CSV table of N, CA, C and O in Angstrom, one decimal:
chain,number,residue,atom,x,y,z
A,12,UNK,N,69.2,4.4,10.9
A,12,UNK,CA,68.6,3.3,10.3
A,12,UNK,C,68.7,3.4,8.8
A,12,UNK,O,68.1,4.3,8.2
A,13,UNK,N,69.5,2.3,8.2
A,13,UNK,CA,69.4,2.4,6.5
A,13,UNK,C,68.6,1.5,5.7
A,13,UNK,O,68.6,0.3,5.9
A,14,UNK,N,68.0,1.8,4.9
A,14,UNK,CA,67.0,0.9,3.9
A,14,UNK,C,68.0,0.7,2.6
A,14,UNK,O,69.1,1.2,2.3
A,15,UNK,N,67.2,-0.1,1.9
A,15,UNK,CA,67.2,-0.6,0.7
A,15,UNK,C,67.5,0.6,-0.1
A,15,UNK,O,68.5,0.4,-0.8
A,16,UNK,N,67.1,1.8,-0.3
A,16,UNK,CA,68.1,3.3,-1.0
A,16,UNK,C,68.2,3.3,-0.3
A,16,UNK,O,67.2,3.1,0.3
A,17,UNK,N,69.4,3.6,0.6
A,17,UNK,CA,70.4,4.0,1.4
A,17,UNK,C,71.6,3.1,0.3
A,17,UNK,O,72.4,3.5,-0.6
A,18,UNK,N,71.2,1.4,0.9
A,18,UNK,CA,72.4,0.9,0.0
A,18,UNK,C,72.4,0.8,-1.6
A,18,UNK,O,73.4,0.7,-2.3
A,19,UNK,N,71.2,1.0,-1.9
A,19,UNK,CA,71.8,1.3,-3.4
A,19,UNK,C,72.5,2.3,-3.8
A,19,UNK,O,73.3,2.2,-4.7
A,20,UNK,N,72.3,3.2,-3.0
A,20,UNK,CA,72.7,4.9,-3.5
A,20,UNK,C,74.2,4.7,-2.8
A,20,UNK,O,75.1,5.2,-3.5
A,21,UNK,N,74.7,4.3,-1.8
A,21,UNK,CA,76.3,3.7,-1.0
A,21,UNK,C,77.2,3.3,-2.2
A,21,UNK,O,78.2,3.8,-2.7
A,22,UNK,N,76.5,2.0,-2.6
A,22,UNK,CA,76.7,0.9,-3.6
A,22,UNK,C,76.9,1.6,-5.1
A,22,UNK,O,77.4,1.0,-6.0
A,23,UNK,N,76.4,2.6,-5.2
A,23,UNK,CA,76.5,3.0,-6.6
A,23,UNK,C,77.7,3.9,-6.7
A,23,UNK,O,78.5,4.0,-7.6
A,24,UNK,N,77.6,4.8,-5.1
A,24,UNK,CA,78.6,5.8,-5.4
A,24,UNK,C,80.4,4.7,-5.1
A,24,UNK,O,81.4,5.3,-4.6
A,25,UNK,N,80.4,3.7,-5.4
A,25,UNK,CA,81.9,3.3,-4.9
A,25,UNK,C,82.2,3.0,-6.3
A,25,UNK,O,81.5,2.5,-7.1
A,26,UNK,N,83.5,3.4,-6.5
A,26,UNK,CA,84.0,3.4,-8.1
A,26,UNK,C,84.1,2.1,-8.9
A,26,UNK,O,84.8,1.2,-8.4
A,27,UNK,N,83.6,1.8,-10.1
A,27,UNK,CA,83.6,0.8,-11.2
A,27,UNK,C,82.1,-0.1,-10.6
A,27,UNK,O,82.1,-1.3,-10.8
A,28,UNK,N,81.4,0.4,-10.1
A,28,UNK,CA,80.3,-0.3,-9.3
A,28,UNK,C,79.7,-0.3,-10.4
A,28,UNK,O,80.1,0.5,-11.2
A,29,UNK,N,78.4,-1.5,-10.7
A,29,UNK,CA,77.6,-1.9,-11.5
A,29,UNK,C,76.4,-2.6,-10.9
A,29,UNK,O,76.6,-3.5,-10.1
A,30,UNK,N,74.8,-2.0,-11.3
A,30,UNK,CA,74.0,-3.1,-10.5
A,30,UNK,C,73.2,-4.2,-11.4
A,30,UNK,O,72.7,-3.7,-12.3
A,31,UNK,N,73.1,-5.2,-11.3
A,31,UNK,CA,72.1,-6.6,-12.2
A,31,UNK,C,71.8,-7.4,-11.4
A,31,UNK,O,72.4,-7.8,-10.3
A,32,UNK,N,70.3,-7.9,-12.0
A,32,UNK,CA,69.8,-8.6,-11.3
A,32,UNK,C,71.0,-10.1,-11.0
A,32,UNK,O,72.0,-10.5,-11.6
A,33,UNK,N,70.4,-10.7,-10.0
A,33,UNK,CA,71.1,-11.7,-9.1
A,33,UNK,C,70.3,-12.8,-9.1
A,33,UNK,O,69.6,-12.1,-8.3
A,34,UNK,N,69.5,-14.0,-9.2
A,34,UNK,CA,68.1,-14.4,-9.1
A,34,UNK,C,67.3,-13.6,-8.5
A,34,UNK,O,67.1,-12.8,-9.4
A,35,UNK,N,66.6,-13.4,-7.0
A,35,UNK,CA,65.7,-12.9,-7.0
A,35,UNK,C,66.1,-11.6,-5.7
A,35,UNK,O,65.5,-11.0,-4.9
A,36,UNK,N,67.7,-11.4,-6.2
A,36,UNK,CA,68.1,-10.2,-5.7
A,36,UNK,C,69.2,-9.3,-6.8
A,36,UNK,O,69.7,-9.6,-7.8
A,37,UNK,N,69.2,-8.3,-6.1
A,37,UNK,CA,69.9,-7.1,-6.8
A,37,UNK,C,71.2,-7.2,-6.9
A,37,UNK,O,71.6,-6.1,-7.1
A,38,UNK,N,72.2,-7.9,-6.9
A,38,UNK,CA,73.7,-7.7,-7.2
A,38,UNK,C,75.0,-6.4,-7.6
A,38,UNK,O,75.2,-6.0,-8.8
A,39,UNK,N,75.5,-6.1,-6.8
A,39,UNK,CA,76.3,-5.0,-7.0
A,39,UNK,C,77.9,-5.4,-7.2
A,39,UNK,O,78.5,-6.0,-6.3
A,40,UNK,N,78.4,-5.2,-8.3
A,40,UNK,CA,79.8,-5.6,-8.4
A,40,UNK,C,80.9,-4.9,-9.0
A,40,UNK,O,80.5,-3.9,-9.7
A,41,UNK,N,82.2,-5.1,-9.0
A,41,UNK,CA,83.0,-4.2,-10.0
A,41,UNK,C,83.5,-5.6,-10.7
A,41,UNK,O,82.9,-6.3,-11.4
A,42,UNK,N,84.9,-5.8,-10.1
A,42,UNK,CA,84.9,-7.9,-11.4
A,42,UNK,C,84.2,-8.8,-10.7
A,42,UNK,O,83.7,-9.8,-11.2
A,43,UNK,N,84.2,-8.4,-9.3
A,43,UNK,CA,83.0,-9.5,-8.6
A,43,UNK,C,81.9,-9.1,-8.1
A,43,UNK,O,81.6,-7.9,-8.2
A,44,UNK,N,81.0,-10.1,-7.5
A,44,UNK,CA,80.0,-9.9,-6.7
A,44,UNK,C,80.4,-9.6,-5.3
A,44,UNK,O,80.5,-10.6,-4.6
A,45,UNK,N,80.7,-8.4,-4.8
A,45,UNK,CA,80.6,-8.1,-3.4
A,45,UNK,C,79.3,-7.9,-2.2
A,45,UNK,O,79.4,-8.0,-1.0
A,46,UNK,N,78.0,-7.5,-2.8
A,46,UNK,CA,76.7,-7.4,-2.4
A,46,UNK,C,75.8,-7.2,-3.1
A,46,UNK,O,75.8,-6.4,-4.1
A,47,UNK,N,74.8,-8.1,-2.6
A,47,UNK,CA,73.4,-8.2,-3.2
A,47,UNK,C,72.3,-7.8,-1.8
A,47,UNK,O,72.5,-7.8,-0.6
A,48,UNK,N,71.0,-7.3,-2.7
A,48,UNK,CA,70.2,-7.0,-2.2
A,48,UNK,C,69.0,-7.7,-2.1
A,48,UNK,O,68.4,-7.9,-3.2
A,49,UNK,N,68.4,-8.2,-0.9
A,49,UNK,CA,67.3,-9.1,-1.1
A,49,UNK,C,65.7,-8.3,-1.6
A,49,UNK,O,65.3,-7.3,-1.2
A,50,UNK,N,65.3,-9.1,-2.4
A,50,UNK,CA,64.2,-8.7,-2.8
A,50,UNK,C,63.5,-8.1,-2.2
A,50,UNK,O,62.9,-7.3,-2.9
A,51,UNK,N,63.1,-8.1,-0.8
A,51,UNK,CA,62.4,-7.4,0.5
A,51,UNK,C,62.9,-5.9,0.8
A,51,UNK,O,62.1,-5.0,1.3
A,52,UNK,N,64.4,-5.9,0.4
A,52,UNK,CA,64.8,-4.6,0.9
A,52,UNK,C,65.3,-4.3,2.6
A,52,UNK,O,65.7,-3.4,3.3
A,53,UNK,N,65.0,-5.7,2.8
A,53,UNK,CA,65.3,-5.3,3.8
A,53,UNK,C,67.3,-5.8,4.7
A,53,UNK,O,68.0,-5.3,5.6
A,54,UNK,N,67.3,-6.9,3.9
A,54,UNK,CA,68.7,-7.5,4.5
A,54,UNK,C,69.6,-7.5,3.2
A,54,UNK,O,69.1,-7.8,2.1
A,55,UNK,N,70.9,-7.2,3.6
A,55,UNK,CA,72.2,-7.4,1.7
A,55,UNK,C,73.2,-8.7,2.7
A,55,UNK,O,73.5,-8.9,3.8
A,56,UNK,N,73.3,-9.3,1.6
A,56,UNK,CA,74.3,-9.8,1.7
A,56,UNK,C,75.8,-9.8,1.3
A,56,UNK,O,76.0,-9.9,0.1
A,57,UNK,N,76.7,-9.7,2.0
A,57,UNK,CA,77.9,-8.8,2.1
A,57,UNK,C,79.9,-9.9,1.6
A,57,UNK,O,80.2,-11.0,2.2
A,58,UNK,N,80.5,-9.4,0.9
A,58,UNK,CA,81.3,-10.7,0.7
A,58,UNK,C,82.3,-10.1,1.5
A,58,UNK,O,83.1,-9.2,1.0
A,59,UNK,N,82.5,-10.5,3.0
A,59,UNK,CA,83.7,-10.2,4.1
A,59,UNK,C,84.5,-11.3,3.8
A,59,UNK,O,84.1,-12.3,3.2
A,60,UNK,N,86.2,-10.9,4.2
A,60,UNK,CA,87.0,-11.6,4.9
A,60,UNK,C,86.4,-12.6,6.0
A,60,UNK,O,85.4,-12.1,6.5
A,61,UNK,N,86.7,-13.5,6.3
A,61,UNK,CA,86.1,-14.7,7.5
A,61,UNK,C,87.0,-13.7,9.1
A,61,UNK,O,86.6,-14.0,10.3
A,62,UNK,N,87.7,-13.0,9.0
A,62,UNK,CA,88.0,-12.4,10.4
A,62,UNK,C,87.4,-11.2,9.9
A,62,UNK,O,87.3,-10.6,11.0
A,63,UNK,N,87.0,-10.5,9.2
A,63,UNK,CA,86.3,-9.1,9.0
A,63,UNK,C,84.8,-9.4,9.5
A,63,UNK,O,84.0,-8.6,10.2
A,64,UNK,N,84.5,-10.7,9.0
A,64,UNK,CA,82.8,-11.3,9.2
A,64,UNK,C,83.1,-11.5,11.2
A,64,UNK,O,82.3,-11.0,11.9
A,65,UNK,N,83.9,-12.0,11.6
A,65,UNK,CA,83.8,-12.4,12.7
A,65,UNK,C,84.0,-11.2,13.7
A,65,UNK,O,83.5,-11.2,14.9
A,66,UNK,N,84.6,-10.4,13.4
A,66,UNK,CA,84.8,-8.9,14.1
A,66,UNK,C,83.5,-8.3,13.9
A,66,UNK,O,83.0,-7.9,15.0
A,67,UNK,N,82.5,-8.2,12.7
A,67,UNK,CA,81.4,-7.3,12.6
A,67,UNK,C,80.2,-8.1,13.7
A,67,UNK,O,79.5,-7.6,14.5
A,68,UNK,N,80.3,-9.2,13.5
A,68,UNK,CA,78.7,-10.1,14.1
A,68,UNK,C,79.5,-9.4,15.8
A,68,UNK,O,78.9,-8.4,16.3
A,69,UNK,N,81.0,-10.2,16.6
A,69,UNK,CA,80.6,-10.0,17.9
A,69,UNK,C,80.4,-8.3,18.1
A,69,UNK,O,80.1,-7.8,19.1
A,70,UNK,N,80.7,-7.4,16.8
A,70,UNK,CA,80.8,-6.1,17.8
A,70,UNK,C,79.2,-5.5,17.4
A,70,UNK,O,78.6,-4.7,18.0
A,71,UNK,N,78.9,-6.0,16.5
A,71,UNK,CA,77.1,-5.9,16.4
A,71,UNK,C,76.3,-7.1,15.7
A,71,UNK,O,76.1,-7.1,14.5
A,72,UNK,N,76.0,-8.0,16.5
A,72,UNK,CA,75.1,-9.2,16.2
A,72,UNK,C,73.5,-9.0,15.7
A,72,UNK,O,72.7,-9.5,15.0
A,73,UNK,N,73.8,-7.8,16.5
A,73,UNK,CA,72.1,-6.9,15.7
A,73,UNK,C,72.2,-7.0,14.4
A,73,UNK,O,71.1,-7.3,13.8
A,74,UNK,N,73.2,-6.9,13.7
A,74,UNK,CA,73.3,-6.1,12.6
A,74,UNK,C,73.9,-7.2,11.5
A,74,UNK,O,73.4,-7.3,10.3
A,75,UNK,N,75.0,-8.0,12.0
A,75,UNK,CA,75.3,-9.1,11.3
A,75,UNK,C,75.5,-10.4,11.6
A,75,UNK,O,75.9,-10.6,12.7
A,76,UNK,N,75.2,-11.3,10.7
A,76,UNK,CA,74.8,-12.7,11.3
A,76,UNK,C,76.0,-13.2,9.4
A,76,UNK,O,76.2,-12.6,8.4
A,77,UNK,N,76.5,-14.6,10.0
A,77,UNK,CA,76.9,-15.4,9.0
A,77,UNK,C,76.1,-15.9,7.9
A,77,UNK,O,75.2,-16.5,8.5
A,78,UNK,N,76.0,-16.0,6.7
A,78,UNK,CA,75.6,-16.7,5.8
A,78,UNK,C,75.4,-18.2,6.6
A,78,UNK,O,76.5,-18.5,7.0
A,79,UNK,N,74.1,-19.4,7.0
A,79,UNK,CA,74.2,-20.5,7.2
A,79,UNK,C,74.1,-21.5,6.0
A,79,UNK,O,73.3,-22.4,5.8
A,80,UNK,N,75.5,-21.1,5.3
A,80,UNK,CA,75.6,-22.5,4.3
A,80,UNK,C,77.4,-22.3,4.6
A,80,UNK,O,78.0,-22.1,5.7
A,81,UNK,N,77.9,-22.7,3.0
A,81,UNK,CA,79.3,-23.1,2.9
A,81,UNK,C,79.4,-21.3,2.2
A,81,UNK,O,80.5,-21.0,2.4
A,82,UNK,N,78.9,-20.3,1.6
A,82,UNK,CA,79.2,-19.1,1.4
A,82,UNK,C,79.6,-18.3,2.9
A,82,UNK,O,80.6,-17.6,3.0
A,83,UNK,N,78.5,-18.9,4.3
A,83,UNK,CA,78.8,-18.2,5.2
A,83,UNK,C,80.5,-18.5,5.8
A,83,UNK,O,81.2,-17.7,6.3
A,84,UNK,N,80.8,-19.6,5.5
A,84,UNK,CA,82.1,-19.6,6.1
A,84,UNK,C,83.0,-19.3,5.5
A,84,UNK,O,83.9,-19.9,6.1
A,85,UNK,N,83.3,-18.7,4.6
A,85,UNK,CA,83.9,-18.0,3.1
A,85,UNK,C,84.1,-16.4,3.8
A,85,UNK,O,85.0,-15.6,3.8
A,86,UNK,N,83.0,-16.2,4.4
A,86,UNK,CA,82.9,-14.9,5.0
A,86,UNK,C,81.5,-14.1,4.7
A,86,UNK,O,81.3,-12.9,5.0
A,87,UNK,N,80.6,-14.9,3.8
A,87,UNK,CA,79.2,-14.2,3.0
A,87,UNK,C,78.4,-13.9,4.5
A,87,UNK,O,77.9,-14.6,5.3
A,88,UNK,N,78.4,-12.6,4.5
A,88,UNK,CA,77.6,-12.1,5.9
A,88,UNK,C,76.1,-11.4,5.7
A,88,UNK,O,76.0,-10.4,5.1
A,89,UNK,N,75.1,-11.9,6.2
A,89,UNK,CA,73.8,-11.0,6.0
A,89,UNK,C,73.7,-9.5,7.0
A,89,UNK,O,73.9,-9.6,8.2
A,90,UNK,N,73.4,-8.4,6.4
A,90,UNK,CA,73.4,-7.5,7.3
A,90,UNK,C,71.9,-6.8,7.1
A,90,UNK,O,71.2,-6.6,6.1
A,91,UNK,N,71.7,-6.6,8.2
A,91,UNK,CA,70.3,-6.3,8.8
A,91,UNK,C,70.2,-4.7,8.3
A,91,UNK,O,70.9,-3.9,8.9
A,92,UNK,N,69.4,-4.2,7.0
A,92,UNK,CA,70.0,-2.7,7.2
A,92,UNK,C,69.3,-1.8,8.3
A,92,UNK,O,70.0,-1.0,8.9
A,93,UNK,N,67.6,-2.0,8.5
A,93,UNK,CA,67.1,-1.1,9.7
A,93,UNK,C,68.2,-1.4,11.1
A,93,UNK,O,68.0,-0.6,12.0
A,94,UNK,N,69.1,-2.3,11.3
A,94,UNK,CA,70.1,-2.3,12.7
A,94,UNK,C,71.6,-1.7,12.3
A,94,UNK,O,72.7,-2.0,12.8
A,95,UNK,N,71.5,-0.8,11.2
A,95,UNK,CA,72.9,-0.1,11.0
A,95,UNK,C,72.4,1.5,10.5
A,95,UNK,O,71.5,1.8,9.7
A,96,UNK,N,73.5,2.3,11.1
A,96,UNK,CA,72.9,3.4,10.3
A,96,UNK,C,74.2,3.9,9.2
A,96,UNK,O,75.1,3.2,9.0
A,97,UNK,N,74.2,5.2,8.6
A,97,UNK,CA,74.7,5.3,7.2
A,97,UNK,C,76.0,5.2,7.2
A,97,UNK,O,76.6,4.8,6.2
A,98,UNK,N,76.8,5.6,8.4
A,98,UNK,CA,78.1,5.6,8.5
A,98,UNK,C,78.4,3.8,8.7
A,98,UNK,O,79.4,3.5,8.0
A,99,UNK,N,78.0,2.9,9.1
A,99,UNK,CA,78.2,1.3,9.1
A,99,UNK,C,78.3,0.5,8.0
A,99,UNK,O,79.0,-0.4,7.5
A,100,UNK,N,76.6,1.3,7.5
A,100,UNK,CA,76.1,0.8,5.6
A,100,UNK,C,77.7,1.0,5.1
A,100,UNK,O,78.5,0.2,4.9
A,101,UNK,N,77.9,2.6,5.0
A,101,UNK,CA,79.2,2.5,4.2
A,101,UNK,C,80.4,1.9,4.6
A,101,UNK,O,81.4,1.9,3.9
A,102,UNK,N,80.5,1.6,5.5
A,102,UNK,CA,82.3,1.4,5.9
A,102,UNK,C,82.2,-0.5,5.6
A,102,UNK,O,83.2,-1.0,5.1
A,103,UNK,N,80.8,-1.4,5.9
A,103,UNK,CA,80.5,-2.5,5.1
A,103,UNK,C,80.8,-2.8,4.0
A,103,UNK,O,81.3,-3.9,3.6
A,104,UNK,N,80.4,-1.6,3.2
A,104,UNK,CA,80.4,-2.0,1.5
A,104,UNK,C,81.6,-1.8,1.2
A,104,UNK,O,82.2,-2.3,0.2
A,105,UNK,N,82.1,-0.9,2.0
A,105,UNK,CA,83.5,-0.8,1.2
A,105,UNK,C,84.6,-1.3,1.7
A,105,UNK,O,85.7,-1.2,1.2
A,106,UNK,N,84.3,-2.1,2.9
A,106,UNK,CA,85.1,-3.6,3.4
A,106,UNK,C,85.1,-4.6,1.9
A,106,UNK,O,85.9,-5.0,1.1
A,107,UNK,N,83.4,-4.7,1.9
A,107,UNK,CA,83.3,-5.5,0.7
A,107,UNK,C,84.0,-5.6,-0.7
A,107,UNK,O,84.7,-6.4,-1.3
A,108,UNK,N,83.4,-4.1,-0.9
A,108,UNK,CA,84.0,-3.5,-1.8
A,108,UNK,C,85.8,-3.9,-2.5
A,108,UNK,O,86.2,-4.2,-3.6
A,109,UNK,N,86.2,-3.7,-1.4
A,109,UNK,CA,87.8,-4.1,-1.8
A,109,UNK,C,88.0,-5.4,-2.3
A,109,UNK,O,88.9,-5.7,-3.1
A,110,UNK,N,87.0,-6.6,-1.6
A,110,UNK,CA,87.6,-7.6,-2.0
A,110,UNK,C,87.0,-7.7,-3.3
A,110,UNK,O,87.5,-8.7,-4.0
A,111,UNK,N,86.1,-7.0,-4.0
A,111,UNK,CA,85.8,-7.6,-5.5
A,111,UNK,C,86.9,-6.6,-6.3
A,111,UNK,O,86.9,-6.7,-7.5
A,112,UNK,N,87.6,-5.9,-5.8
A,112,UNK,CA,88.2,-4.9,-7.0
A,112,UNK,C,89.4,-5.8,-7.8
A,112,UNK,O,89.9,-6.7,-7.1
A,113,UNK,N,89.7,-5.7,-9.0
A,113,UNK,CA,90.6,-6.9,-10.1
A,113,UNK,C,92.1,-6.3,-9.1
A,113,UNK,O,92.6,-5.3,-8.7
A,114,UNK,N,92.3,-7.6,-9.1
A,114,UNK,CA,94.7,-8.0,-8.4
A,114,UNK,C,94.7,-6.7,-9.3
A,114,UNK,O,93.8,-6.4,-10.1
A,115,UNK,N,96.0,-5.9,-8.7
A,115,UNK,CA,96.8,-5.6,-9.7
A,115,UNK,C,98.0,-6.0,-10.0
A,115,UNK,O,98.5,-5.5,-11.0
């Protein structure tokens, strides 16, 4: 089961990572926003591929659900962190992770 440090401490250790505030969540990025953390601590929201988002919800629905706007169909996924534990937290963030890193 991972909390709110679990993912900051994930989130910090992935290279060129940076955290600032987001409105009324925590934002973690290297050129982009890949995840934010909700003020509660309790759910991040995560920037997947649209088949990476669709692969994680059916193989754990516990765990992730789509963004319900026009971010969720982009692929912006909410993850539940008490329904994942540390090996998931990370292999998430750094799904995410890739897609904010700068083209080369």
């Amino acid at each position: 089961m991972a909390n709110a440090s679990d993912l900051r401490r994930v989130a910090m250790s992935l290279e060129g990572t940076t955290e600032a505030p987001h409105f009324d969540r925590a934002a973690f990025k290297v050129k982009r926003i890949y995840a934010t953390l909700a003020a509660d601590g309790l759910t991040a929201n995560l920037n997947l591929a649209p088949d990476e988002q669709e692969f994680k919800v059916m193989m754990a629905p516990q765990a992730f659900a789509p963004i319900q706007n026009a971010w969720g169909r982009k692929g912006w996924t909410t993850m539940t962190l008490a329904a994942v534990d540390e090996a998931e937290l990370r292999a998430a963030l750094e799904m995410a992770w890739q897609h904010a890193l700068p083209k080369r």
